[in-house]
Amino acid sequence: MRLSALPATLLLLMSITSSSHAASAALESIVWGKTDAGEEVKLFTLRNANGMEAKITNWGGFITELRVPDKNGKFADVALGFDSLEGYLAKNPFFGCITGRYANRIGNAKFKIDGAEYQVTANSGKHHIHGGKLGFDKKVWAAKELRDSDSVGVELSYTSADGEEGFPGTLKCIVIYTLTKDNGLQIDYKATTDKPTVLNLTNHCYFNLAGEGSGDILGHELTIPTDQITATDDDLITTGEIVSIKGTPLDFTTPHTIGERISADFKPLIQGIGYDHNYVLSGSGMKLAAIVKDPTSGRVMTVRTTEPGVQLYTGNHLNGVKGKSGHIYAKRNGLCLETQHYPDSPNHPNFPSVILRPGETFQSTTIYQFSAE
């Protein structure tokens, strides 16, 4: 039927409904390019009624842009990254990607499940890090757009074959990014397997609340509500100990700027480099992981998660990466708050288990909530 043939009242109702939906949330997608293998890659733009915007690509699930307002309502992109797909296809510092099958490190790139030993890819010296040479950040994920009355999102799915990077079991994984009406970026993870395996998923976004390309994050004020970390050796491999950091330069139970003690002469602090530590969160269910504030812009990011830990990383190894608009990202120009299970958990039975078995479903949620004050 032609629209002109519809009753005027119905046309008006359709117009109101359409306008209301557009005002509450919007979701657009474009073909962003192709991988070297010729696979089509899409870029999804999520926008809420407040004007906050998140851009996600199904290549590795990268968050390519995150535009949030400051205390004066001025928007800036607070996520480090690249202008085009080519930057994400090339070797990069994991700017905002899905990290798996196992985020963070596995000592000596091996572990046992039920007495059987598995050797996974050693891609950090003799150790494993962030899923291996071709981890989840280097895969094209199937994508589905999600819409409701006040939020928009994209569902990404990928099936990791039995033996991929050495991990056992065919793993079916779903990651959902949702931009909420109250300026939250919610990330939901879900996975099943047909063999016992290990799993640790996170997102590796680098944040600068003053805006990407604006310089270092040393003036950002940080709170992390725990005085415990998992201890590491000189290779940053977890020893299995959970140690107190109360009163030390790693203690953020009360707010401190990141730069205040980053160069302190303190052994667990990586001397001359910066923070790269897993903080042990207490409690079950959804809990506070961190609060970050940029005093100049007034932007605040509150991180909540169902995960038992959060890795604070202060961009220690950024070494002049050319990012968006020609911006050069140097050391400490961004910070990561990677919600996760503890590093090297498969080799430490005293840690919360990362073993996923057939018939079980792994589920996890993290919310990056933005506000201004």
Coordinates of C-alpha atoms in Angstrom, one line a residue:
M1 CA 0.0 0.0 0.0
R2 CA 1.3 3.5 -0.8
L3 CA 1.8 5.8 2.2
S4 CA -0.4 8.4 0.7
A5 CA -3.3 6.0 0.8
L6 CA -3.1 5.6 4.6
P7 CA -5.4 7.6 6.8
A8 CA -3.9 10.9 8.0
T9 CA -4.3 9.9 11.7
L10 CA -2.3 6.7 11.1
L11 CA 0.4 8.6 9.2
L12 CA 0.6 11.1 12.2
L13 CA 0.9 8.2 14.7
M14 CA 3.6 6.6 12.6
S15 CA 5.5 9.9 12.5
I16 CA 5.3 10.4 16.2
T17 CA 6.4 6.8 16.9
S18 CA 9.3 7.1 14.5
S19 CA 10.4 10.5 16.0
S20 CA 10.1 9.1 19.5
H21 CA 12.3 6.1 18.7
A22 CA 14.9 8.3 17.0
A23 CA 15.0 10.6 20.0
S24 CA 15.6 7.8 22.5
A25 CA 18.3 5.8 20.7
A26 CA 19.8 5.3 17.3
L27 CA 21.9 2.6 15.7
E28 CA 23.7 2.7 12.3
S29 CA 26.1 0.4 10.6
I30 CA 28.4 0.7 7.6
V31 CA 30.8 -1.6 5.8
W32 CA 34.1 -0.4 7.2
G33 CA 36.4 -2.4 5.0
K34 CA 37.8 -5.9 4.5
T35 CA 40.4 -8.0 6.2
D36 CA 43.5 -9.2 4.3
A37 CA 41.6 -12.4 3.7
G38 CA 38.7 -10.5 2.1
E39 CA 36.3 -10.8 5.0
E40 CA 33.8 -7.9 5.3
V41 CA 34.1 -5.8 8.4
K42 CA 31.3 -3.5 9.8
L43 CA 31.4 -0.5 12.0
F44 CA 28.3 0.0 14.3
T45 CA 27.5 3.4 15.7
L46 CA 25.4 3.4 18.9
R47 CA 23.8 6.7 20.1
N48 CA 21.5 7.4 23.0
A49 CA 19.1 10.3 23.7
N50 CA 21.8 12.2 25.6
G51 CA 24.1 12.3 22.6
M52 CA 26.6 9.8 24.0
E53 CA 28.0 7.7 21.2
A54 CA 29.9 4.4 21.0
K55 CA 31.4 2.9 17.9
I56 CA 32.1 -0.8 17.8
T57 CA 33.5 -2.9 15.0
N58 CA 33.0 -6.7 14.5
W59 CA 36.7 -7.0 13.8
G60 CA 37.9 -8.1 17.2
G61 CA 35.0 -6.3 18.9
F62 CA 37.1 -3.1 19.2
I63 CA 35.6 -0.1 20.8
T64 CA 36.8 2.5 18.2
E65 CA 35.1 5.6 19.7
L66 CA 33.4 6.7 22.9
R67 CA 32.1 10.2 22.9
V68 CA 30.9 11.5 26.3
P69 CA 30.1 15.0 27.6
D70 CA 32.1 17.0 30.2
K71 CA 30.7 19.2 33.0
N72 CA 29.8 21.8 30.4
G73 CA 28.1 19.4 28.0
K74 CA 31.1 19.4 25.6
F75 CA 31.6 16.0 24.0
A76 CA 35.0 14.3 23.5
D77 CA 36.2 10.9 22.4
V78 CA 37.7 9.3 25.5
A79 CA 38.9 6.0 23.9
L80 CA 42.3 5.7 22.2
G81 CA 42.3 4.1 18.8
F82 CA 42.6 4.6 15.0
D83 CA 40.6 6.4 12.3
S84 CA 40.3 3.5 10.0
L85 CA 40.2 -0.3 10.0
E86 CA 43.8 -0.5 8.8
G87 CA 45.1 0.5 12.2
Y88 CA 43.2 -2.3 13.9
L89 CA 44.3 -4.9 11.3
A90 CA 47.9 -4.1 11.9
K91 CA 49.8 -4.9 15.1
N92 CA 48.5 -2.6 17.9
P93 CA 48.3 -2.3 21.7
F94 CA 44.9 -4.0 21.9
F95 CA 43.0 -0.7 21.7
G96 CA 39.5 -1.6 23.0
C97 CA 39.2 -5.1 21.8
I98 CA 37.6 -8.3 23.1
T99 CA 40.5 -10.2 24.7
G100 CA 40.4 -14.0 24.9
R101 CA 40.3 -16.9 25.0
Y102 CA 42.4 -16.0 28.0
A103 CA 43.0 -12.4 28.8
N104 CA 46.2 -11.5 30.7
R105 CA 48.9 -14.1 31.3
I106 CA 49.3 -17.9 31.6
G107 CA 52.7 -18.8 33.1
N108 CA 54.9 -21.0 30.8
A109 CA 51.9 -21.1 28.4
K110 CA 50.6 -24.3 29.9
F111 CA 48.1 -25.6 32.5
K112 CA 46.3 -28.8 33.5
I113 CA 42.6 -29.7 33.5
D114 CA 41.7 -33.0 35.2
G115 CA 45.3 -34.1 35.0
A116 CA 45.7 -33.5 31.3
E117 CA 48.3 -30.9 30.4
Y118 CA 47.7 -28.4 27.6
Q119 CA 50.3 -26.2 25.9
V120 CA 49.0 -23.0 24.5
T121 CA 50.7 -20.4 22.3
A122 CA 53.7 -18.7 23.9
N123 CA 53.6 -15.2 22.6
S124 CA 55.2 -13.3 25.5
G125 CA 58.5 -14.9 25.8
K126 CA 57.8 -18.3 27.2
H127 CA 54.4 -17.2 28.5
H128 CA 51.0 -16.8 27.0
I129 CA 49.2 -13.4 26.9
H130 CA 45.8 -12.2 25.7
G131 CA 44.7 -15.2 23.7
G132 CA 47.8 -15.9 21.6
K133 CA 49.0 -14.9 18.2
L134 CA 45.6 -14.9 16.7
G135 CA 43.3 -14.2 19.7
F136 CA 39.7 -13.0 19.7
D137 CA 40.9 -9.5 18.8
K138 CA 42.0 -10.8 15.4
K139 CA 38.7 -12.5 14.4
V140 CA 35.7 -11.3 12.4
W141 CA 32.7 -11.8 14.7
A142 CA 29.1 -12.4 13.4
A143 CA 27.1 -9.3 14.3
K144 CA 23.4 -8.6 15.1
E145 CA 21.9 -5.2 15.8
L146 CA 19.8 -4.9 19.0
R147 CA 17.2 -2.2 19.7
D148 CA 14.6 -1.5 22.3
S149 CA 12.8 1.6 23.5
D150 CA 15.7 3.3 25.3
S151 CA 18.9 1.5 24.4
V152 CA 20.8 0.1 21.4
G153 CA 23.4 -2.5 21.1
V154 CA 25.3 -5.0 19.0
E155 CA 25.6 -8.7 19.6
L156 CA 28.8 -10.3 18.5
S157 CA 29.3 -14.1 18.2
Y158 CA 32.3 -16.2 17.4
T159 CA 33.0 -20.0 17.6
S160 CA 36.5 -20.8 18.6
A161 CA 37.6 -24.3 17.3
D162 CA 38.9 -27.0 19.5
G163 CA 42.6 -26.6 19.7
E164 CA 42.7 -23.0 18.6
E165 CA 45.9 -21.4 20.1
G166 CA 46.2 -24.7 22.0
F167 CA 43.0 -24.4 24.0
P168 CA 40.7 -27.4 24.3
G169 CA 37.1 -27.5 23.4
T170 CA 34.9 -25.8 20.8
L171 CA 33.9 -22.6 22.5
K172 CA 30.8 -20.7 21.4
C173 CA 31.1 -17.1 22.6
I174 CA 28.7 -14.1 22.6
V175 CA 29.6 -10.6 23.6
I176 CA 26.9 -7.9 23.7
Y177 CA 27.7 -4.2 23.8
T178 CA 24.7 -2.1 25.0
L179 CA 24.6 1.7 25.2
T180 CA 22.1 2.6 27.9
K181 CA 19.9 5.6 28.4
D182 CA 22.0 6.7 31.4
N183 CA 25.3 6.9 29.6
G184 CA 26.6 3.4 30.4
L185 CA 28.4 1.1 28.1
Q186 CA 27.5 -2.4 29.2
I187 CA 29.4 -5.4 28.1
D188 CA 27.8 -8.9 28.6
Y189 CA 29.9 -12.0 28.0
K190 CA 28.5 -15.5 27.5
A191 CA 30.1 -18.8 26.5
T192 CA 29.7 -22.5 26.3
T193 CA 32.0 -25.4 25.5
D194 CA 31.9 -29.1 24.4
K195 CA 35.1 -30.0 26.4
P196 CA 36.5 -28.7 29.7
T197 CA 38.5 -25.6 29.0
V198 CA 39.7 -22.3 30.6
L199 CA 38.3 -18.9 29.8
N200 CA 39.0 -15.4 30.8
L201 CA 37.4 -12.6 28.8
T202 CA 37.8 -8.8 29.1
N203 CA 37.8 -5.6 27.1
H204 CA 41.1 -3.8 26.7
C205 CA 39.9 -0.2 26.1
Y206 CA 42.4 2.6 26.8
F207 CA 40.7 5.6 28.4
N208 CA 41.7 9.2 28.6
L209 CA 38.8 11.2 30.2
A210 CA 40.3 14.5 29.0
G211 CA 39.9 13.2 25.4
E212 CA 42.1 10.9 23.4
G213 CA 45.2 12.7 22.1
S214 CA 45.1 15.2 25.0
G215 CA 48.3 14.0 26.7
D216 CA 48.9 11.8 29.7
I217 CA 46.5 10.5 32.4
L218 CA 48.7 11.3 35.4
G219 CA 46.2 13.9 36.6
H220 CA 43.3 11.5 36.6
E221 CA 42.0 10.7 40.1
L222 CA 41.5 7.0 40.8
T223 CA 39.7 5.0 43.4
I224 CA 39.8 1.2 43.5
P225 CA 37.9 -0.3 46.6
T226 CA 40.4 -3.0 47.6
D227 CA 43.8 -3.1 49.3
Q228 CA 44.8 -6.5 47.8
I229 CA 46.5 -7.5 44.6
T230 CA 47.7 -10.8 43.2
A231 CA 51.5 -10.8 43.6
T232 CA 53.7 -11.4 40.5
D233 CA 57.3 -12.3 39.7
D234 CA 59.7 -10.4 37.5
D235 CA 57.9 -11.7 34.4
L236 CA 54.6 -10.4 35.7
I237 CA 53.4 -14.0 36.2
T238 CA 51.2 -14.4 39.3
T239 CA 52.9 -16.3 42.1
G240 CA 49.6 -17.5 43.6
E241 CA 49.8 -15.1 46.6
I242 CA 47.2 -12.5 47.4
V243 CA 49.0 -9.7 49.2
S244 CA 48.1 -6.5 51.1
I245 CA 49.0 -3.2 49.5
K246 CA 47.5 -1.1 52.3
G247 CA 49.2 2.2 52.7
T248 CA 51.5 1.6 49.7
P249 CA 51.8 3.5 46.4
L250 CA 49.4 0.8 45.0
D251 CA 46.7 1.6 47.4
F252 CA 43.8 3.5 45.8
T253 CA 41.1 2.8 48.5
T254 CA 41.1 6.5 48.9
P255 CA 41.4 8.8 45.8
H256 CA 44.8 9.6 44.5
T257 CA 46.0 10.9 41.2
I258 CA 47.7 8.3 39.0
G259 CA 50.8 10.4 38.8
E260 CA 51.2 11.1 42.5
R261 CA 53.1 7.9 43.3
I262 CA 53.7 6.2 40.0
S263 CA 57.4 6.7 40.2
A264 CA 57.7 5.7 43.9
D265 CA 60.5 3.4 44.9
F266 CA 58.3 0.4 45.8
K267 CA 59.1 -3.2 44.7
P268 CA 55.6 -4.4 43.5
L269 CA 55.4 -1.1 41.5
I270 CA 57.1 -1.5 38.2
Q271 CA 59.9 0.9 38.8
G272 CA 60.1 3.6 36.2
I273 CA 57.3 2.1 34.1
G274 CA 54.0 2.3 35.9
Y275 CA 51.0 0.3 37.1
D276 CA 50.2 -3.1 35.7
H277 CA 48.5 -5.0 38.5
N278 CA 45.5 -7.2 39.2
Y279 CA 43.4 -5.9 42.0
V280 CA 41.3 -8.4 44.0
L281 CA 37.7 -7.3 44.3
S282 CA 35.6 -8.5 47.2
G283 CA 32.0 -9.6 47.2
S284 CA 29.9 -11.5 44.7
G285 CA 27.5 -10.3 42.0
M286 CA 27.8 -6.8 40.5
K287 CA 30.2 -4.7 42.5
L288 CA 32.3 -1.5 42.2
A289 CA 35.7 -2.0 40.5
A290 CA 36.9 1.5 40.1
I291 CA 36.1 5.2 39.8
V292 CA 38.2 7.5 37.6
K293 CA 37.8 11.3 37.5
D294 CA 39.4 13.9 35.3
P295 CA 39.4 17.1 37.4
T296 CA 39.7 19.5 34.4
S297 CA 36.8 18.2 32.3
G298 CA 34.8 16.9 35.2
R299 CA 34.2 13.6 33.4
V300 CA 33.8 10.6 35.7
M301 CA 33.9 6.9 34.8
T302 CA 32.5 4.4 37.2
V303 CA 33.3 0.7 36.5
R304 CA 31.1 -2.1 37.9
T305 CA 31.6 -5.8 37.2
T306 CA 30.6 -9.3 38.2
E307 CA 34.3 -10.3 37.8
P308 CA 36.6 -11.0 40.8
G309 CA 39.4 -8.8 39.6
V310 CA 40.4 -5.7 37.7
Q311 CA 43.7 -5.0 36.0
L312 CA 45.0 -1.5 36.2
Y313 CA 47.3 -0.7 33.3
T314 CA 48.7 2.8 32.7
G315 CA 49.7 2.6 29.1
N316 CA 53.3 1.9 30.1
H317 CA 54.4 0.6 26.7
L318 CA 52.7 3.1 24.4
N319 CA 55.7 4.3 22.4
G320 CA 54.6 6.8 19.9
V321 CA 51.6 5.0 18.3
K322 CA 50.0 7.2 15.6
G323 CA 46.3 7.2 16.5
K324 CA 43.2 9.2 15.5
S325 CA 43.6 12.6 13.7
G326 CA 47.3 12.1 13.7
H327 CA 47.5 12.1 17.5
I328 CA 50.7 10.4 18.8
Y329 CA 50.0 8.2 21.8
A330 CA 53.0 8.2 24.2
K331 CA 53.7 6.4 27.4
R332 CA 50.9 6.9 30.0
N333 CA 48.5 8.6 27.5
G334 CA 45.7 6.2 28.4
L335 CA 44.7 3.8 31.2
C336 CA 43.0 0.4 31.1
L337 CA 40.7 -1.1 33.7
E338 CA 40.3 -4.7 32.5
T339 CA 37.7 -6.5 34.5
Q340 CA 38.8 -10.2 34.7
H341 CA 39.5 -13.3 36.6
Y342 CA 43.0 -13.4 38.0
P343 CA 46.0 -13.9 35.7
D344 CA 47.4 -17.4 35.5
S345 CA 44.4 -18.8 37.4
P346 CA 44.6 -22.2 35.7
N347 CA 47.8 -22.8 37.6
H348 CA 46.6 -21.6 41.0
P349 CA 43.7 -23.7 42.5
N350 CA 43.4 -21.2 45.3
F351 CA 42.1 -18.6 42.8
P352 CA 38.5 -18.4 41.6
S353 CA 38.1 -21.1 39.0
V354 CA 38.3 -20.3 35.3
I355 CA 37.4 -23.8 34.2
L356 CA 34.3 -24.0 32.0
R357 CA 32.8 -27.5 31.5
P358 CA 30.2 -28.9 29.0
G359 CA 26.7 -28.1 30.2
E360 CA 27.8 -24.9 32.0
T361 CA 27.4 -21.4 30.7
F362 CA 29.9 -18.7 31.5
Q363 CA 28.3 -15.3 32.0
S364 CA 29.8 -12.0 33.0
T365 CA 28.9 -8.3 32.9
T366 CA 30.9 -5.1 33.1
I367 CA 29.5 -1.6 32.9
Y368 CA 31.5 1.5 32.2
Q369 CA 29.3 4.3 33.4
F370 CA 30.0 8.0 32.5
S371 CA 28.9 11.1 34.2
A372 CA 30.3 14.6 34.9
E373 CA 30.7 16.8 38.0

